[in-house]
Short mmCIF file of C-alpha atoms in Angstrom, two decimals:
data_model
loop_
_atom_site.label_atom_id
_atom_site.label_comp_id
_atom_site.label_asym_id
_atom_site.label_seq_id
_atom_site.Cartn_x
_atom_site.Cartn_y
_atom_site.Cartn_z
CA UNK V 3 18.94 70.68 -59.11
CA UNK V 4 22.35 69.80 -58.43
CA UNK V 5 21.35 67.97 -55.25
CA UNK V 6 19.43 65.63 -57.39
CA UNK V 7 22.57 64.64 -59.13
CA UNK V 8 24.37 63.91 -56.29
CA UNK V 9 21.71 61.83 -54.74
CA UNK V 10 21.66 59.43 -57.40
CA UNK V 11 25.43 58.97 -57.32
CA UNK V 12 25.59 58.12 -53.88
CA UNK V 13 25.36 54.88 -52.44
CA UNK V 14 25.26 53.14 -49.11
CA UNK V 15 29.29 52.09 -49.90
CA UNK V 16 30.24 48.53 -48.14
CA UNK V 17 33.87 48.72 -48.94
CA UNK V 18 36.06 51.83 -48.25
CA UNK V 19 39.32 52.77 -49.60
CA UNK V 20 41.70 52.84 -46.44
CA UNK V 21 44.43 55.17 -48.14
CA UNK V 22 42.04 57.75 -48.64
CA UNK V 23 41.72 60.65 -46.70
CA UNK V 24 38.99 63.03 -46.58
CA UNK V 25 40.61 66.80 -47.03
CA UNK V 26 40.48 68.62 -44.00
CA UNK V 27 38.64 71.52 -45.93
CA UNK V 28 36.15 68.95 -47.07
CA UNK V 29 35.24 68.08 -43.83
CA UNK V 30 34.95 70.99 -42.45
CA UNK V 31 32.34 71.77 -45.21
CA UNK V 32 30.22 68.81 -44.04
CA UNK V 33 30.73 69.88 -40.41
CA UNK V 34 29.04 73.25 -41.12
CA UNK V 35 26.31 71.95 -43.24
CA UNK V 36 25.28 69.58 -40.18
CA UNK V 37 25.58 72.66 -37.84
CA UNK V 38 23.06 74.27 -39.91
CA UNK V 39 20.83 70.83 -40.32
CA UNK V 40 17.43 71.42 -39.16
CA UNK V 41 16.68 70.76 -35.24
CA UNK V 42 13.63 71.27 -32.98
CA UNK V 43 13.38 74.79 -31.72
CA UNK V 44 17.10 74.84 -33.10
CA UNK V 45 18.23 73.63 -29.71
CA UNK V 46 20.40 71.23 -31.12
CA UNK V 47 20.09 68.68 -28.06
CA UNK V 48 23.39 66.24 -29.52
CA UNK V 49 26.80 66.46 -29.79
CA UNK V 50 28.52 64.68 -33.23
CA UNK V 51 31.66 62.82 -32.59
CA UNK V 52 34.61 62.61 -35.19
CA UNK V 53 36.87 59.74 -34.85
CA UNK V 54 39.81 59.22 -36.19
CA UNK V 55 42.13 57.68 -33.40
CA UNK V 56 42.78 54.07 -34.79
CA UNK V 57 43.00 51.82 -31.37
CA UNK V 58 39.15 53.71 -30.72
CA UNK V 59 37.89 52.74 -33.93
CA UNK V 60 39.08 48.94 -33.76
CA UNK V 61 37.43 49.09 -30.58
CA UNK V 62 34.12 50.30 -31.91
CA UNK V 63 34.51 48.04 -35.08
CA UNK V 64 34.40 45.02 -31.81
CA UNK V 65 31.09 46.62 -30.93
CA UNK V 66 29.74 46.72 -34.73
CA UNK V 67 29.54 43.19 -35.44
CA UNK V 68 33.41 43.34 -37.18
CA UNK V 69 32.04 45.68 -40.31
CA UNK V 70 35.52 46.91 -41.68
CA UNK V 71 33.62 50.11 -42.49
CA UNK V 72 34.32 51.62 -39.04
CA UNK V 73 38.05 51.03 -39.27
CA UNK V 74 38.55 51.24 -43.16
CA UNK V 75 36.38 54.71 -44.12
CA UNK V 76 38.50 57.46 -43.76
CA UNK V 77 36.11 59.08 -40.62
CA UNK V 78 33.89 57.50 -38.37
CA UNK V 79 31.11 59.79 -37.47
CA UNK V 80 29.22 59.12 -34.38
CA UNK V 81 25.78 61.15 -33.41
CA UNK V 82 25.03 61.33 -29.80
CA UNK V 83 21.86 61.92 -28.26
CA UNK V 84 20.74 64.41 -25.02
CA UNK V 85 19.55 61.48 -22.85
CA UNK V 86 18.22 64.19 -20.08
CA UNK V 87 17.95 67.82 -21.23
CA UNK V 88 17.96 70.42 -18.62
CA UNK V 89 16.31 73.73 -18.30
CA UNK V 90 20.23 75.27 -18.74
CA UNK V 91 20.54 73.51 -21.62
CA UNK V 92 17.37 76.03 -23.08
CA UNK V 93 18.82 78.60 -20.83
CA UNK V 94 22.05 78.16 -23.19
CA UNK V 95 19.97 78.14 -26.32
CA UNK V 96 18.61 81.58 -25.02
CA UNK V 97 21.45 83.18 -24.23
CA UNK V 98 23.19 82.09 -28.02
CA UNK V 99 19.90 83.50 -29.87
CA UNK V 100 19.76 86.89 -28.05
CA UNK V 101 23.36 87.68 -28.64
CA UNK V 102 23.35 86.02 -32.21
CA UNK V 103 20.45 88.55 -32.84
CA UNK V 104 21.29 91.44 -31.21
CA UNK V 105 17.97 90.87 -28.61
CA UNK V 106 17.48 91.63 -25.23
CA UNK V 107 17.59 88.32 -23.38
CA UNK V 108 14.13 89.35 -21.39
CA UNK V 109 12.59 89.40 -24.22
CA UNK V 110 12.64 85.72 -25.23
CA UNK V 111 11.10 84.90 -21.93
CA UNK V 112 7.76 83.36 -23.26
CA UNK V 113 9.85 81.14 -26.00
CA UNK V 114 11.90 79.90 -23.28
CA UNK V 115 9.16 79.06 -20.87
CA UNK V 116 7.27 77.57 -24.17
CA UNK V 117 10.55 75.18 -25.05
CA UNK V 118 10.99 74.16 -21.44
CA UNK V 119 7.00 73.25 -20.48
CA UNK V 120 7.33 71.48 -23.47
CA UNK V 121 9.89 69.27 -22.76
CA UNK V 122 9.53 68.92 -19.61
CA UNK V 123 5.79 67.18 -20.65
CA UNK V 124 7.35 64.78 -22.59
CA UNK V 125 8.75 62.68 -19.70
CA UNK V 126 10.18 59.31 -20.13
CA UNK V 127 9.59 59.89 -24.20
CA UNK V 128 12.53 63.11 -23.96
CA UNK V 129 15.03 60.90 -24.94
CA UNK V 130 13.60 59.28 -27.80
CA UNK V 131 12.08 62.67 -28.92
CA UNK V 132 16.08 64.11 -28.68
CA UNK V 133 17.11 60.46 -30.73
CA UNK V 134 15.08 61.39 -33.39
CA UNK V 135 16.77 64.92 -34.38
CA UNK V 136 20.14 63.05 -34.39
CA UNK V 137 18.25 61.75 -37.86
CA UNK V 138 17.83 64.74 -39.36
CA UNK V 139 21.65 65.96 -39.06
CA UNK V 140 22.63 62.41 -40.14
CA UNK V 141 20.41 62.91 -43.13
CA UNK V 142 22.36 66.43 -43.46
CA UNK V 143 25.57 64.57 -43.18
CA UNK V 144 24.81 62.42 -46.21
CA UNK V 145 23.53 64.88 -48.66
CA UNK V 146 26.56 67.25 -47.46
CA UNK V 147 28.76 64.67 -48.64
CA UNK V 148 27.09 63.48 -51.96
CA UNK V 149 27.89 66.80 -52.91
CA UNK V 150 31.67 66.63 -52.56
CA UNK V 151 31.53 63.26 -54.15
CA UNK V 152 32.38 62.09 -50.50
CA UNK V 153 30.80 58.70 -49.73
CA UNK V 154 28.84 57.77 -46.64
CA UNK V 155 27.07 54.82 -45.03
CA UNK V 156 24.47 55.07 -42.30
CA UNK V 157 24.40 52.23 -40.09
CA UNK V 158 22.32 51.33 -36.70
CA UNK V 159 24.53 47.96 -36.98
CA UNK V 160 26.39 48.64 -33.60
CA UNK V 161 25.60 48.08 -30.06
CA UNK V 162 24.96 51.56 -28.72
CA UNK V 163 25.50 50.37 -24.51
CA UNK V 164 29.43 49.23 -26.00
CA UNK V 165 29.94 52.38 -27.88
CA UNK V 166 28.61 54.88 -24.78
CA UNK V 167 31.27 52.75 -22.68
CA UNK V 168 34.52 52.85 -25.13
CA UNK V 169 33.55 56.30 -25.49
CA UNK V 170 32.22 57.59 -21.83
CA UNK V 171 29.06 58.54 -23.34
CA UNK V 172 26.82 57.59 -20.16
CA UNK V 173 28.73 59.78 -17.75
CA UNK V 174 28.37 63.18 -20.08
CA UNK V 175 24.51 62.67 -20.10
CA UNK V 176 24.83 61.50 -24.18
CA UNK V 177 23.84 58.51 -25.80
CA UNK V 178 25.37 56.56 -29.25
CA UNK V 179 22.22 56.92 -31.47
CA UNK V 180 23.35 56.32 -34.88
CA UNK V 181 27.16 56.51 -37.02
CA UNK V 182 27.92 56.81 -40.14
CA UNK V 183 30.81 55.77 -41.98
CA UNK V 184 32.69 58.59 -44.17
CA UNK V 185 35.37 58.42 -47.14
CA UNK V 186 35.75 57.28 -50.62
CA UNK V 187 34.55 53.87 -52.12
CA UNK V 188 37.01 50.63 -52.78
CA UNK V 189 36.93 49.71 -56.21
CA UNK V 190 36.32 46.38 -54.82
CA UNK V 191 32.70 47.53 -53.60
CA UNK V 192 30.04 45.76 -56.37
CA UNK V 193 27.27 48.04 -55.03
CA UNK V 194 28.49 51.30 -57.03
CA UNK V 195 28.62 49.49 -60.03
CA UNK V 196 25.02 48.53 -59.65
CA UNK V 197 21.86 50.69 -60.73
CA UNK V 198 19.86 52.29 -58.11
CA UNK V 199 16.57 50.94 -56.77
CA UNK V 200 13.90 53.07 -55.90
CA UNK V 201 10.24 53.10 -55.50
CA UNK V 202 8.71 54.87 -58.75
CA UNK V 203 7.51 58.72 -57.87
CA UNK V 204 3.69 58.00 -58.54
CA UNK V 205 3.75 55.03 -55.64
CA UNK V 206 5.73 56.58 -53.31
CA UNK V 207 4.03 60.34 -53.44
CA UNK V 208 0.12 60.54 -52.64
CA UNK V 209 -1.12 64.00 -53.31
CA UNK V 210 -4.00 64.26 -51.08
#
């Protein structure tokens, strides 16, 4: 498995190369792979912010506790929660699936009723329910990337209320969940260099 390989190169990188630019094919490679991540019902309920604009990022870096590696990686990827999805928003979803598949819109009428009920009985929780897919595209992110040899570096080291203000988050119903840094390591960063700890198969794996 070639994704195996590439998971054991990669590393969480502290040090980026700042004269090193990701290829615009390249990143559109990892943008597709995290539009086809996996996502409850498929609804998608985030929207993934690219920046690149330098006075934002120093900004942000303010509201990261200084970590260079929002300035100095070549991308900056923010992933933005739904903090209040709407019936249109399944609506939308609905719409997108029945001409995607060639359907008649009527009938998805008991999946759409299903997704909404469903939601709409998680209450208060929605949010943190719609925080929680932003995961599973970040985790698409980083193994999209291994495999171009692209580095990346999760981090929940920012203060999400500073980064939906810089970026007018609060006011387009989304909310700074995670970011991840993207780009290619500094030959200054130690970690690469260093071998790769992991919990052994047989204590991390219980076949029950």
């Amino acid at each position: 498995m070639k994704i195996l390989e590439s998971l054991k190169w990669r590393y969480a990188i502290k040090k980026y190369d700042k004269s090193r630019k990701i290829a615009s094919t390249d990143l559109e490679k990892i943008k597709e792979a995290v539009r086809y991540s996996a996502s409850s019902y498929g609804l998608q309920l985030y929207k993934i912010l690219i920046i690149e604009d330098e006075e934002v990022r120093e900004k942000l870096r303010a509201a990261s506790f200084d970590q260079e590696k929002v300035t100095d990686a070549s991308h900056l990827v923010v992933f933005c929660n739904y903090t209040n999805p709407t019936p249109d928003d399944v609506d939308k979803y609905v719409k997108l699936t029945a001409e995607t598949r060639n359907q008649d819109i009527e009938a998805l009428e008991g999946f759409s009723k299903s997704m909404k009920k469903n939601i709409e009985a998680k209450g208060e929780e929605v949010d943190h329910w719609t925080e929680n897919q932003v995961y599973i595209a970040l985790g698409t992110l980083l193994a999209a990337a291994s495999e171009l040899k692209i580095d990346s570096s999760p981090m929940e080291g920012f203060k999400p209320p500073e980064y939906n203000k810089i970026l007018g988050l609060e006011e387009r119903g989304l909310n700074a969940a995670v970011i991840a840094a993207i780009g290619y390591r500094s030959e200054e960063d130690t970690y690469h260099h260093q071998a790769k700890v992991r919990k052994p198969s047989d204590e991390l794996f219980e076949t029950i």
